[in-house]
Amino acid sequence: MPAVLGLSRFNSQAFLRSVFASASLLIMLYATSSGKNRISSGKLSDALHWRGQTCPPQLGDGLADPQTVTDENLRNDTKYITTFTDAGWTNDVMTVANMIYLGIITSRVAVVPPFSPSHIGYGTGDFPFGDFFDLPRLRDALDHPVIEWRDIKADNSTAHDIIGCWSAFATVQGSPRGSHLHGTLGVDVSHTRIPDNTQISGLHVSLWGLAKLGFPEGRSEALRGTQPIPSQSYKKSMVPDETFMCFDMLYYASAFEAWEWERDYSPAWRFVGRHLRFHPNMVKLAESYIRKAFGLLEVEPIPKFISIHARRGDFGNYCGDSPIEHCLPPLSAWLDAVNGVRASLKAKHGVSISPQNVIVLSDESDPAWWAEVEKLGWKYIDHTKERTIERYGSLWYPPLIDAMLQAMGTGFAGTGGSTMSLVALRRTVEWNDGVGVMQLRYQL
């Protein structure tokens, strides 16, 4: 029988070991029995601390495994919020940041889902959020609890939880947004439409309109005259859980206007996104690729460089009848962009970056295009030659390494219309006090 998510029981150990954690993670790469690539965490400290509370974990020398049923690991004196990912990796990062921001303004513990491999093939397996991003650092920066789904439900659990969630998509598109994660997390979701007045424009909905649903008056008002949509597998109708608040997808959530992540005032970026730093071990991995690209020894410092994200593969599909060479920015346009960034860095910091200190990241598969990149003296990562997938046993690593390299330079040039470029630009400017530009997507 499936378990209906409730709060009749709780196990505080798994919650405490994640929310109150202040110890650093000791990690190593290993392959799980399911074939997923994971970076495992070492044991936590003997005293876990959060907001002045010190509690002994009572877990012995190691970590207790999560219970198989979600509600057994939820506290009955705490409210939570979660969402699901399944829209491409960068979009999913933005979705989670929006969710964590909602957690902050509703005073709820954010339960972060793993990344769904929608862009690389579902056979690859999910990638845990906390294996790529530095969650202890995030908690410290936010002064707010953030945990993961694997903290409340074991990865190998065969139990099914039926939960009631709010659906933004049912309101703006007519039907709820499904997710591959429903299957991998073992949840069967009954959706309820969010109120029509939550919509800002198009697919975009108001963050504060969603936050209202997390409080008794707003929730009661929204449920009036609305019937939940039966869950897909068990056909059970459930109103959204008052304590474990969840949404089908939050990529299109904004405070004031559509496409808000492009704006400098974006609250999801300012209060959450900029604090999503890469896990230290992932940074070391990225640095090893940068050093190899520049022909450096491990002990040699990495020079200042400019990253290019030239998104071409899928964007070429939007060129229609126009030849790709007339549609997507040519390398000459990227050269102009790099020279502009170099000039801006010189003016801003007095820094002179070598014209050859450029790393190109792209989904282009044409060898002739890459040959032209080499002629410019620019560097790039050939994941096939490096056997990245074979070395780490997962299709996840090439795009994750590329995403880090895009954000580790002093300068950046990205592709307009690409959220991957958008977030890389923000990271470069915010983290490295750098300079960046976005290229027009089409040159028609």
Short mmCIF file of C-alpha atoms in Angstrom, two decimals, residues 103-311:
data_model
loop_
_atom_site.label_atom_id
_atom_site.label_comp_id
_atom_site.label_asym_id
_atom_site.label_seq_id
_atom_site.Cartn_x
_atom_site.Cartn_y
_atom_site.Cartn_z
CA GLY A 103 11.17 28.79 1.57
CA ILE A 104 12.86 31.87 3.02
CA ILE A 105 9.85 34.17 2.67
CA THR A 106 7.47 31.51 4.02
CA SER A 107 9.80 30.35 6.83
CA ARG A 108 9.90 26.78 5.51
CA VAL A 109 12.71 24.26 5.31
CA ALA A 110 13.66 23.90 1.64
CA VAL A 111 13.81 20.26 0.52
CA VAL A 112 15.96 20.22 -2.61
CA PRO A 113 15.32 17.54 -5.26
CA PRO A 114 18.08 15.87 -7.27
CA PHE A 115 18.76 17.00 -10.81
CA SER A 116 16.82 15.11 -13.45
CA PRO A 117 18.84 14.15 -16.57
CA SER A 118 16.22 15.49 -19.00
CA HIS A 119 18.92 17.01 -21.23
CA ILE A 120 21.22 13.98 -21.39
CA GLY A 121 18.89 10.96 -21.23
CA TYR A 122 16.87 9.49 -18.40
CA GLY A 123 18.92 6.30 -18.40
CA THR A 124 21.78 8.30 -16.91
CA GLY A 125 20.23 8.61 -13.46
CA ASP A 126 19.65 11.65 -11.27
CA PHE A 127 22.47 13.74 -9.82
CA PRO A 128 22.18 14.84 -6.17
CA PHE A 129 22.07 18.60 -5.71
CA GLY A 130 24.46 18.52 -2.77
CA ASP A 131 27.07 16.60 -4.73
CA PHE A 132 27.51 19.57 -7.06
CA PHE A 133 26.69 22.57 -4.88
CA ASP A 134 28.18 23.35 -1.48
CA LEU A 135 25.15 23.00 0.80
CA PRO A 136 26.91 23.72 4.12
CA ARG A 137 28.17 26.98 2.66
CA LEU A 138 24.71 27.77 1.31
CA ARG A 139 23.07 27.22 4.70
CA ASP A 140 25.61 29.49 6.36
CA ALA A 141 25.14 32.22 3.76
CA LEU A 142 21.35 32.09 3.91
CA ASP A 143 21.07 31.43 7.65
CA HIS A 144 18.22 29.18 6.59
CA PRO A 145 17.80 25.38 6.59
CA VAL A 146 18.15 23.56 3.27
CA ILE A 147 18.07 19.76 3.05
CA GLU A 148 17.77 17.22 0.23
CA TRP A 149 15.18 14.64 -0.72
CA ARG A 150 17.70 11.91 0.04
CA ASP A 151 17.69 13.16 3.65
CA ILE A 152 14.02 12.33 4.04
CA LYS A 153 13.76 9.29 1.79
CA ALA A 154 16.34 6.65 0.94
CA ASP A 155 17.49 6.44 -2.66
CA ASN A 156 16.78 2.71 -2.74
CA SER A 157 13.33 2.98 -1.19
CA THR A 158 10.56 1.08 -2.96
CA ALA A 159 7.82 2.84 -0.96
CA HIS A 160 5.42 5.20 -2.71
CA ASP A 161 4.19 8.40 -1.10
CA ILE A 162 0.99 10.05 -2.27
CA ILE A 163 1.24 13.80 -1.86
CA GLY A 164 -0.92 16.80 -2.63
CA CYS A 165 0.89 19.61 -4.46
CA TRP A 166 0.05 22.96 -5.97
CA SER A 167 0.28 23.21 -9.75
CA ALA A 168 1.25 26.43 -11.51
CA PHE A 169 1.12 24.69 -14.90
CA ALA A 170 -2.48 23.55 -14.44
CA THR A 171 -3.42 27.22 -14.16
CA VAL A 172 -1.28 28.71 -16.93
CA GLN A 173 -1.27 25.77 -19.36
CA GLY A 174 -4.32 23.70 -18.47
CA SER A 175 -2.62 20.62 -17.01
CA PRO A 176 -0.01 19.91 -14.32
CA ARG A 177 3.66 19.61 -15.19
CA GLY A 178 4.89 16.07 -14.72
CA SER A 179 8.42 15.10 -13.79
CA HIS A 180 10.65 12.08 -14.20
CA LEU A 181 11.46 12.56 -10.51
CA HIS A 182 7.99 11.40 -9.51
CA GLY A 183 9.14 7.92 -10.44
CA THR A 184 12.66 8.03 -9.07
CA LEU A 185 11.55 9.63 -5.79
CA GLY A 186 8.60 7.29 -5.47
CA VAL A 187 5.84 9.89 -5.22
CA ASP A 188 2.39 9.93 -6.75
CA VAL A 189 1.18 13.52 -6.96
CA SER A 190 -2.34 14.89 -6.79
CA HIS A 191 -2.27 18.47 -8.09
CA THR A 192 -4.41 21.49 -7.26
CA ARG A 193 -4.48 24.58 -9.46
CA ILE A 194 -3.03 27.77 -8.05
CA PRO A 195 -5.38 30.78 -8.17
CA ASP A 196 -5.71 32.59 -11.50
CA ASN A 197 -4.65 35.89 -9.93
CA THR A 198 -1.23 34.39 -9.22
CA GLN A 199 -0.36 34.64 -12.92
CA ILE A 200 1.86 37.56 -13.96
CA SER A 201 2.01 37.06 -17.73
CA GLY A 202 2.24 34.07 -20.01
CA LEU A 203 3.65 31.15 -18.05
CA HIS A 204 5.04 33.35 -15.29
CA VAL A 205 3.52 33.38 -11.82
CA SER A 206 4.06 35.57 -8.78
CA LEU A 207 6.45 34.36 -6.08
CA TRP A 208 4.47 36.25 -3.45
CA GLY A 209 1.25 34.87 -4.87
CA LEU A 210 2.71 31.40 -4.33
CA ALA A 211 3.98 32.36 -0.88
CA LYS A 212 0.45 33.29 0.11
CA LEU A 213 -0.50 29.63 -0.29
CA GLY A 214 1.89 28.76 2.52
CA PHE A 215 -0.18 30.56 5.12
CA PRO A 216 -3.58 29.52 6.57
CA GLU A 217 -5.69 32.35 5.16
CA GLY A 218 -4.19 32.25 1.67
CA ARG A 219 -4.37 28.45 1.54
CA SER A 220 -8.02 28.35 2.64
CA GLU A 221 -8.94 31.05 0.14
CA ALA A 222 -7.18 29.24 -2.71
CA LEU A 223 -8.85 25.91 -1.93
CA ARG A 224 -12.36 27.36 -1.98
CA GLY A 225 -14.28 25.99 -4.95
CA THR A 226 -11.26 24.06 -6.28
CA GLN A 227 -11.00 20.30 -6.58
CA PRO A 228 -7.66 18.47 -6.65
CA ILE A 229 -6.72 16.52 -9.76
CA PRO A 230 -6.42 12.78 -9.00
CA SER A 231 -2.89 11.37 -8.83
CA GLN A 232 -1.65 9.57 -11.91
CA SER A 233 -0.94 6.12 -10.48
CA TYR A 234 -3.28 5.60 -7.54
CA LYS A 235 -6.01 8.00 -8.71
CA LYS A 236 -6.21 9.53 -5.26
CA SER A 237 -7.32 13.15 -4.79
CA MET A 238 -5.49 15.11 -2.10
CA VAL A 239 -5.43 18.82 -1.35
CA PRO A 240 -1.95 20.32 -1.04
CA ASP A 241 -0.33 19.35 2.22
CA GLU A 242 -0.26 22.25 4.66
CA THR A 243 3.05 21.23 6.22
CA PHE A 244 4.91 19.66 3.28
CA MET A 245 4.17 22.35 0.67
CA CYS A 246 5.12 21.42 -2.89
CA PHE A 247 4.80 22.74 -6.42
CA ASP A 248 4.99 21.03 -9.79
CA MET A 249 7.56 23.45 -11.22
CA LEU A 250 8.85 26.88 -10.23
CA TYR A 251 11.04 27.85 -13.18
CA TYR A 252 8.56 30.54 -14.24
CA ALA A 253 8.15 32.05 -10.76
CA SER A 254 9.02 35.76 -10.51
CA ALA A 255 8.57 38.54 -7.98
CA PHE A 256 7.43 41.24 -10.39
CA GLU A 257 7.86 40.48 -14.09
CA ALA A 258 8.61 37.71 -16.57
CA TRP A 259 12.19 36.52 -17.16
CA GLU A 260 13.29 38.18 -13.95
CA TRP A 261 16.62 36.36 -13.71
CA GLU A 262 17.78 38.66 -16.49
CA ARG A 263 17.28 41.67 -14.21
CA ASP A 264 19.81 42.94 -11.70
CA TYR A 265 17.17 43.13 -8.95
CA SER A 266 16.10 39.47 -9.28
CA PRO A 267 15.44 38.41 -5.66
CA ALA A 268 15.93 34.71 -6.42
CA TRP A 269 19.43 35.48 -7.70
CA ARG A 270 20.31 38.12 -5.10
CA PHE A 271 19.16 36.16 -2.06
CA VAL A 272 19.80 32.57 -3.20
CA GLY A 273 21.38 32.02 -6.61
CA ARG A 274 24.60 33.92 -5.95
CA HIS A 275 25.19 31.76 -2.88
CA LEU A 276 24.98 28.49 -4.83
CA ARG A 277 28.73 27.87 -4.94
CA PHE A 278 30.19 24.71 -6.40
CA HIS A 279 31.21 21.92 -4.07
CA PRO A 280 34.96 22.18 -3.25
CA ASN A 281 35.71 18.78 -4.76
CA MET A 282 33.91 19.74 -7.96
CA VAL A 283 35.99 22.93 -8.09
CA LYS A 284 39.17 20.86 -7.81
CA LEU A 285 37.92 18.71 -10.68
CA ALA A 286 37.23 21.78 -12.82
CA GLU A 287 40.63 23.27 -11.99
CA SER A 288 42.34 20.08 -13.16
CA TYR A 289 40.69 20.52 -16.58
CA ILE A 290 41.68 24.19 -16.74
CA ARG A 291 45.31 23.37 -15.91
CA LYS A 292 45.40 20.69 -18.57
CA ALA A 293 43.94 23.07 -21.14
CA PHE A 294 46.69 25.61 -20.39
CA GLY A 295 49.41 22.98 -20.08
CA LEU A 296 50.04 23.73 -16.41
CA LEU A 297 51.39 21.55 -13.63
CA GLU A 298 49.21 20.99 -10.57
CA VAL A 299 51.36 23.36 -8.49
CA GLU A 300 51.22 26.19 -11.05
CA PRO A 301 48.65 28.96 -10.57
CA ILE A 302 45.82 29.30 -13.06
CA PRO A 303 46.11 32.53 -15.08
CA LYS A 304 43.23 34.93 -15.54
CA PHE A 305 41.19 33.88 -18.54
CA ILE A 306 37.98 34.51 -20.46
CA SER A 307 35.34 31.84 -20.96
CA ILE A 308 33.11 31.56 -24.00
CA HIS A 309 29.83 29.67 -24.02
CA ALA A 310 28.95 29.29 -27.68
CA ARG A 311 25.66 27.43 -27.69
#
